[in-house]
PDB file of C-alpha atoms in Angstrom:
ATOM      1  CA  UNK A   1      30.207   5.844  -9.419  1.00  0.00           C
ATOM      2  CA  UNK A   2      27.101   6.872 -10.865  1.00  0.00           C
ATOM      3  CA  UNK A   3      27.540   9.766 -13.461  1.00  0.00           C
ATOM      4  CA  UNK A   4      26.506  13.254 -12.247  1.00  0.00           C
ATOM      5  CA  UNK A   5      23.834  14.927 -14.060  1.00  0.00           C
ATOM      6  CA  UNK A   6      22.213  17.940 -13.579  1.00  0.00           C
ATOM      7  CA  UNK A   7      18.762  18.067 -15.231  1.00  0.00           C
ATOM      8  CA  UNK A   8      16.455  21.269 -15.337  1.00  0.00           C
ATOM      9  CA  UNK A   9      13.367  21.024 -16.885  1.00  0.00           C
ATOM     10  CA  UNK A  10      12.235  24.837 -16.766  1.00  0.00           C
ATOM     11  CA  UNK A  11       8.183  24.051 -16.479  1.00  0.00           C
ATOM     12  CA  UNK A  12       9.166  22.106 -12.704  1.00  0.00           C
ATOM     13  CA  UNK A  13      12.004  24.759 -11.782  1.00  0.00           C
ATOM     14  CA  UNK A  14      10.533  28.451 -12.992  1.00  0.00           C
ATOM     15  CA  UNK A  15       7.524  27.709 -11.132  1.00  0.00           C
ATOM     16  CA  UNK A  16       9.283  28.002  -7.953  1.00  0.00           C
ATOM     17  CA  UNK A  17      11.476  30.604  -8.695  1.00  0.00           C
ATOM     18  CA  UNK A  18      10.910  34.269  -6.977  1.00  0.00           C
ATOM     19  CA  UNK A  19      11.968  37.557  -8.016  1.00  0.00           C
ATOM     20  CA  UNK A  20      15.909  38.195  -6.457  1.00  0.00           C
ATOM     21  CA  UNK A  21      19.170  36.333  -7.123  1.00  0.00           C
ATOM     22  CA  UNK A  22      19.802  34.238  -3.564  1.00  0.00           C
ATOM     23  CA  UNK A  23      22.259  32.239  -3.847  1.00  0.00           C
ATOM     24  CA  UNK A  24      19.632  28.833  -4.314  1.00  0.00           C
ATOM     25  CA  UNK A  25      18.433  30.076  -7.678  1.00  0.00           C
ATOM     26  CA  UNK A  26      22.624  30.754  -8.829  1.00  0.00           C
ATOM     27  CA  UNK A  27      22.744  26.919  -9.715  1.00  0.00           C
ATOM     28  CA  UNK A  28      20.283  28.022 -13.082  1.00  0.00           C
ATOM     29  CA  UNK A  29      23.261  29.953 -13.918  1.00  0.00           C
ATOM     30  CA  UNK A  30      25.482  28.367 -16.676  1.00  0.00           C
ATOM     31  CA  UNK A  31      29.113  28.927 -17.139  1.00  0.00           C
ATOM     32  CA  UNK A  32      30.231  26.591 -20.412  1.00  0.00           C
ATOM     33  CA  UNK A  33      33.439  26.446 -22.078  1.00  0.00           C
ATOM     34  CA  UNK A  34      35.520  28.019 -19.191  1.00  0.00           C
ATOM     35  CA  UNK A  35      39.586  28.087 -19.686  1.00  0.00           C
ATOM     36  CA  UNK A  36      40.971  28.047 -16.628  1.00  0.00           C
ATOM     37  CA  UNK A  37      44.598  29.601 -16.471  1.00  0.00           C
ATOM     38  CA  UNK A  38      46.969  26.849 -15.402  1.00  0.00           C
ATOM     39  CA  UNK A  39      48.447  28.942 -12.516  1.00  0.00           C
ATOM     40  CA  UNK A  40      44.870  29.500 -11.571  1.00  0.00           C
ATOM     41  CA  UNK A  41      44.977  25.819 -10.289  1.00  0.00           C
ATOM     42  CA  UNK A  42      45.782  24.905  -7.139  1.00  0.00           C
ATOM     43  CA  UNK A  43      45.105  20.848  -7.071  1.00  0.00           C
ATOM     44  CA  UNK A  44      42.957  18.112  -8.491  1.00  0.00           C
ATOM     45  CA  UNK A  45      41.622  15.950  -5.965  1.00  0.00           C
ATOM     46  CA  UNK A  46      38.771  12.905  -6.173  1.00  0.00           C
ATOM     47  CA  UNK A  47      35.820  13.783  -4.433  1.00  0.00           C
ATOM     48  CA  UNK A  48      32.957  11.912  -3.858  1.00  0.00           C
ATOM     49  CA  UNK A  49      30.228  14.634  -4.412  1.00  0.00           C
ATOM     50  CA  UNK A  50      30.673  18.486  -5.196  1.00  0.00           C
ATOM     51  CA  UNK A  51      29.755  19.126  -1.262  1.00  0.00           C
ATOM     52  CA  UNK A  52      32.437  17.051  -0.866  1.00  0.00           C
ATOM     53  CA  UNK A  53      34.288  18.981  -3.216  1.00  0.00           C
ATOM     54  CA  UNK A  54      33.990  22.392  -1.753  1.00  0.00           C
ATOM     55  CA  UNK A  55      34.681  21.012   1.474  1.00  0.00           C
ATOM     56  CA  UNK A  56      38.299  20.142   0.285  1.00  0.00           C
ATOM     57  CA  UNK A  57      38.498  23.633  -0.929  1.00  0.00           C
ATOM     58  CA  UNK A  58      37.900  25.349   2.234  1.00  0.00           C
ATOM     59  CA  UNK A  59      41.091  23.191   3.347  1.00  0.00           C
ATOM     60  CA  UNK A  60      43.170  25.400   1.224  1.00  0.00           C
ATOM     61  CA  UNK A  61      42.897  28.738   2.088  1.00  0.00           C
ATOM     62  CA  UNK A  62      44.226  29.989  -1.515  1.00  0.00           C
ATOM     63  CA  UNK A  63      41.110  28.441  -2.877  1.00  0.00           C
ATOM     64  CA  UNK A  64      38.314  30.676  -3.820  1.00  0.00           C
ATOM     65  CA  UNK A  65      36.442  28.549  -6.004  1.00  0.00           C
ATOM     66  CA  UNK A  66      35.667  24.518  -6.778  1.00  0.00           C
ATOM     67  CA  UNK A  67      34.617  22.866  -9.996  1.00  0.00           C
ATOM     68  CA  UNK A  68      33.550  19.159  -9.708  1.00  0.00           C
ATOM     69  CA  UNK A  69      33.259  17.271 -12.755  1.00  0.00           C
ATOM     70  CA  UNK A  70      31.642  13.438 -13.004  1.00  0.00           C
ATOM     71  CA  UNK A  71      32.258  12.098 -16.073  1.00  0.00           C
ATOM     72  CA  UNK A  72      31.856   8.563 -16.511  1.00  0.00           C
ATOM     73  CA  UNK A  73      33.737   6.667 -13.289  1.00  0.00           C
ATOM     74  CA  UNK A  74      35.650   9.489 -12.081  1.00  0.00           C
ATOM     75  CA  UNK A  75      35.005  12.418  -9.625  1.00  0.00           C
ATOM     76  CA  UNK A  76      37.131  15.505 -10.106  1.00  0.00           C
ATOM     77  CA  UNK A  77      37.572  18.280  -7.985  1.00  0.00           C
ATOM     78  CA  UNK A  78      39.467  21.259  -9.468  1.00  0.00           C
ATOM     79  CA  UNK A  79      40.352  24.144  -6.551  1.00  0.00           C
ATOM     80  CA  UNK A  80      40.984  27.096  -8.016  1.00  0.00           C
ATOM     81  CA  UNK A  81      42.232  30.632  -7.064  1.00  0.00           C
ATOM     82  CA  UNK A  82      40.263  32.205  -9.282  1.00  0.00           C
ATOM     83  CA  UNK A  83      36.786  33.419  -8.221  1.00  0.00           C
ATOM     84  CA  UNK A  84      33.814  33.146 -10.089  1.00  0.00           C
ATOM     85  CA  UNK A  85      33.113  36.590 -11.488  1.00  0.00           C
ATOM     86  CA  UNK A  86      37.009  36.095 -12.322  1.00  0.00           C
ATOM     87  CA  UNK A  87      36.258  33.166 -14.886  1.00  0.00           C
ATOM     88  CA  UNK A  88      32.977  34.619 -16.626  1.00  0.00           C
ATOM     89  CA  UNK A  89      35.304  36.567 -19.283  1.00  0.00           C
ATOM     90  CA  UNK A  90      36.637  33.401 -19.931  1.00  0.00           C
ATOM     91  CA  UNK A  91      33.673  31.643 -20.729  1.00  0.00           C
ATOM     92  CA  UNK A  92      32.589  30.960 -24.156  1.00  0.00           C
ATOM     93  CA  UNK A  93      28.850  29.715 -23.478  1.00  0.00           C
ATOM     94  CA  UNK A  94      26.808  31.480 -20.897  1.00  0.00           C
ATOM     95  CA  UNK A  95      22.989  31.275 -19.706  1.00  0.00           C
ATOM     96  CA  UNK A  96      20.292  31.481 -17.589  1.00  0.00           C
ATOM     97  CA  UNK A  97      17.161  30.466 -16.587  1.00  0.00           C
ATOM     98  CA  UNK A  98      14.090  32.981 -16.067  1.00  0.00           C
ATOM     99  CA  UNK A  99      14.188  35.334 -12.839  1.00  0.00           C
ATOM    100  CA  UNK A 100      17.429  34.475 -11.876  1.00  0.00           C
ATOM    101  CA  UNK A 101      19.589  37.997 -11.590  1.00  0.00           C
ATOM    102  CA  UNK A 102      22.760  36.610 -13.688  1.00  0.00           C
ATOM    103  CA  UNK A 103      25.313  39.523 -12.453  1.00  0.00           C
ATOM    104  CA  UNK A 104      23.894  38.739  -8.825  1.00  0.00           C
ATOM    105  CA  UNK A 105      24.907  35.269  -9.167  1.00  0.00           C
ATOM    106  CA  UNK A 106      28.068  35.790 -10.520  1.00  0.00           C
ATOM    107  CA  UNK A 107      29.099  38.601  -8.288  1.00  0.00           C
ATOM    108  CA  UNK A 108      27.877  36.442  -4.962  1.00  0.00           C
ATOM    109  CA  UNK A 109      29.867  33.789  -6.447  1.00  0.00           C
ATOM    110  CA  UNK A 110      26.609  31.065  -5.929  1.00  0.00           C
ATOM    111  CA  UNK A 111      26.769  27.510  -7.784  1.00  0.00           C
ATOM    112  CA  UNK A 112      26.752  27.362 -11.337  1.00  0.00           C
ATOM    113  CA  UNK A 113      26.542  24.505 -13.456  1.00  0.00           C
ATOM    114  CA  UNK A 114      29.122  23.431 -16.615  1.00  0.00           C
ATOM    115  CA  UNK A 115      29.276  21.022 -19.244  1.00  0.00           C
ATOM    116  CA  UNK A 116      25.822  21.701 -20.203  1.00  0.00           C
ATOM    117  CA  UNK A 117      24.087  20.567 -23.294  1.00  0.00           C
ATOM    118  CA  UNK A 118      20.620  21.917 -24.183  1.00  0.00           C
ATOM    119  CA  UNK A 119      17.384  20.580 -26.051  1.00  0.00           C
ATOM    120  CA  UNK A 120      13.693  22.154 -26.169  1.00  0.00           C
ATOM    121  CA  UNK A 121      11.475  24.389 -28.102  1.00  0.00           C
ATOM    122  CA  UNK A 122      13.545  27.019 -29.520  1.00  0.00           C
ATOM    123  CA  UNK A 123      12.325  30.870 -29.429  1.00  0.00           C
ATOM    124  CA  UNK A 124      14.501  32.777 -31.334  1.00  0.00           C
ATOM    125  CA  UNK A 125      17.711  32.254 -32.038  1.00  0.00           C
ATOM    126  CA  UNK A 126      19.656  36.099 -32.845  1.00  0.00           C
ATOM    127  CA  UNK A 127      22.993  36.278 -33.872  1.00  0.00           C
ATOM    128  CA  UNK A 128      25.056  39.347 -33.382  1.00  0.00           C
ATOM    129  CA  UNK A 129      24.441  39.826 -30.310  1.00  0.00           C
ATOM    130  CA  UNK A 130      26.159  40.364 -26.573  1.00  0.00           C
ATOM    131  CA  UNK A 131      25.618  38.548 -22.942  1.00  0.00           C
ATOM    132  CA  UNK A 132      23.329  41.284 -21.987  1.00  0.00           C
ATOM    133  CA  UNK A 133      21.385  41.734 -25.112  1.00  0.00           C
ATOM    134  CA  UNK A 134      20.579  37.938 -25.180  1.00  0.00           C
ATOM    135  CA  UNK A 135      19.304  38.399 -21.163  1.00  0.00           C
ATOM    136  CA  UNK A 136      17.077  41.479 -22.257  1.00  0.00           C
ATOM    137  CA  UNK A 137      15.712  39.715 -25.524  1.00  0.00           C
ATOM    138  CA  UNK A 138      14.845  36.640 -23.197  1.00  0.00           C
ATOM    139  CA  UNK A 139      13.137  38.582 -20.924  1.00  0.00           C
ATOM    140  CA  UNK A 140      10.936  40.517 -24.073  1.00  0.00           C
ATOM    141  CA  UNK A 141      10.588  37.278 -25.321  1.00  0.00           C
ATOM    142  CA  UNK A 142       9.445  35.617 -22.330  1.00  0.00           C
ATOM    143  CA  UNK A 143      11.431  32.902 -22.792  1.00  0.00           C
ATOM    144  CA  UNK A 144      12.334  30.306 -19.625  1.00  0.00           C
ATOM    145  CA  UNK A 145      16.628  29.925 -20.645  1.00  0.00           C
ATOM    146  CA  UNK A 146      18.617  32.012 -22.599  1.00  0.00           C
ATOM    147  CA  UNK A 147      22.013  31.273 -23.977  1.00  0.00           C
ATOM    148  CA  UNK A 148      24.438  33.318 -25.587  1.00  0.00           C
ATOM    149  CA  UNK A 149      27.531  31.250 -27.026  1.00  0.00           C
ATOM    150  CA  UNK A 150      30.188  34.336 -27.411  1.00  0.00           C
ATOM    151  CA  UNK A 151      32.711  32.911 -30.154  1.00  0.00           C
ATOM    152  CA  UNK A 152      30.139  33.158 -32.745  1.00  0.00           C
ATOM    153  CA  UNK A 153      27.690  35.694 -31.375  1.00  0.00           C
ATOM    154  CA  UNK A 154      24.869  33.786 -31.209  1.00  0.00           C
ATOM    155  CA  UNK A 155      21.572  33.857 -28.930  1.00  0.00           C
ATOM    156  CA  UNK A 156      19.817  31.532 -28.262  1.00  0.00           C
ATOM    157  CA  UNK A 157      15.931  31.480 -26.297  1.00  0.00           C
ATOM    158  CA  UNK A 158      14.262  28.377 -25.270  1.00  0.00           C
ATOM    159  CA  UNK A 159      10.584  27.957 -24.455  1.00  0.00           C
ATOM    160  CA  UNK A 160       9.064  25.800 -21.485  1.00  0.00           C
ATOM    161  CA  UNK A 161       9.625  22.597 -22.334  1.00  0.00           C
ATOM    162  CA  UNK A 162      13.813  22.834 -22.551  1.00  0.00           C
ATOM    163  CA  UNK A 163      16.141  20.504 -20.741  1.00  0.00           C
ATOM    164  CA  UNK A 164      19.681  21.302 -19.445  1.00  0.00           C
ATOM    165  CA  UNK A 165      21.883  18.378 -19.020  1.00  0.00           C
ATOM    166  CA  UNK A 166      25.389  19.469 -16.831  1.00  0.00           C
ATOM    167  CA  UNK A 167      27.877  17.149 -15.526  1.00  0.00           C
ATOM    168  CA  UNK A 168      29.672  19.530 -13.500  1.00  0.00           C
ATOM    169  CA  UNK A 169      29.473  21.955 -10.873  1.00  0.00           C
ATOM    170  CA  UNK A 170      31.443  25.248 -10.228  1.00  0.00           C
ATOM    171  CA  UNK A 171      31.387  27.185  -6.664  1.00  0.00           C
ATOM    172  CA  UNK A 172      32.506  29.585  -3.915  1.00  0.00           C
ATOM    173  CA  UNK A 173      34.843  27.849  -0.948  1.00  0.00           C
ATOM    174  CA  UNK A 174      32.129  28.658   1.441  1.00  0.00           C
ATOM    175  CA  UNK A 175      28.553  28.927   1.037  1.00  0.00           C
ATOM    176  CA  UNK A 176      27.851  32.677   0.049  1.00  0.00           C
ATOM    177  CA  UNK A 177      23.988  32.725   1.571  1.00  0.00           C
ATOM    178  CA  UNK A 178      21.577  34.884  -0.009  1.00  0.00           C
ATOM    179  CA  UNK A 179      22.816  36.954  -1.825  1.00  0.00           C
TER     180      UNK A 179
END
């Protein structure tokens, strides 16, 4: 199967994006470096697509939340317990792109990408720093993606021209609107 890759490049994507958090703009959101508590899982199933994915968690009504990974030939669909705004403290790498409400996103439990890698311009790059001082220094900044890797403390602000690369895909059981 062809490899699943999620590619923003922020000069097509933050010109469309609108002031809010609905639930469309929650797939800018990036939630890297998740551990997932082992009871937290409920099965592993191959899915064909991550719509396919969450539609195999809304056939367990324990599950709360989908990840769907494609690396290489294989299509993995982890349903989870856990909720979204459940797994953010267990996330080492965090980010998001410009005019997206992050704490909306996670709270309406919208799509968010994982197993990102990032390239571009760099901005500024602050260490000693939190998740929310990163979001406010991207906004004085004016940069298009902040990211804010937690073990180390470091911030990270990309210009225009960056590129996120994801191969997987993390979401609510059912489709949580706008938000």
């Amino acid at each position: 199967m062809d490899k699943f890759i999620y590619v923003l490049s922020s000069v097509a994507v933050l010109s469309t994006l609108t002031s809010g958090a609905d639930a469309a703009q929650c797939d800018l959101v990036t939630l890297n470096f998740c551990d997932i508590p082992t009871d937290s899982i409920i099965t592993t199933v191959t899915s064909s697509d991550w719509m396919n994915c969450q539609m195999f968690c809304q056939l367990y009504s324990a599950c709360n939340t989908f990840l769907f990974s494609s690396d290489d030939d294989m299509n993995n669909c982890q349903l989870l317990q856990q909720n979204v705004d459940e797994t953010l403290p267990n996330c080492q790498q965090i980010g998001s792109a410009k005019g997206v409400n992050f704490q909306n996103c996670i709270g309406c439990n919208g799509l968010s990408m994982s197993g990102c890698s990032f390239s571009g311009e760099i901005l500024e790059l602050i260490p000693y720093t939190d998740q929310e001082f990163c979001e406010r220094a991207s906004e004085v900044r004016g940069a298009a993606y902040w990211v804010y890797t937690a073990n180390i403390g470091v911030c990270v602000l990309y210009g225009d021209n960056f590129v996120r690369l994801c191969s997987s895909i993390r979401g609510p059981a059912h489709d949580s609107g706008n938000c």
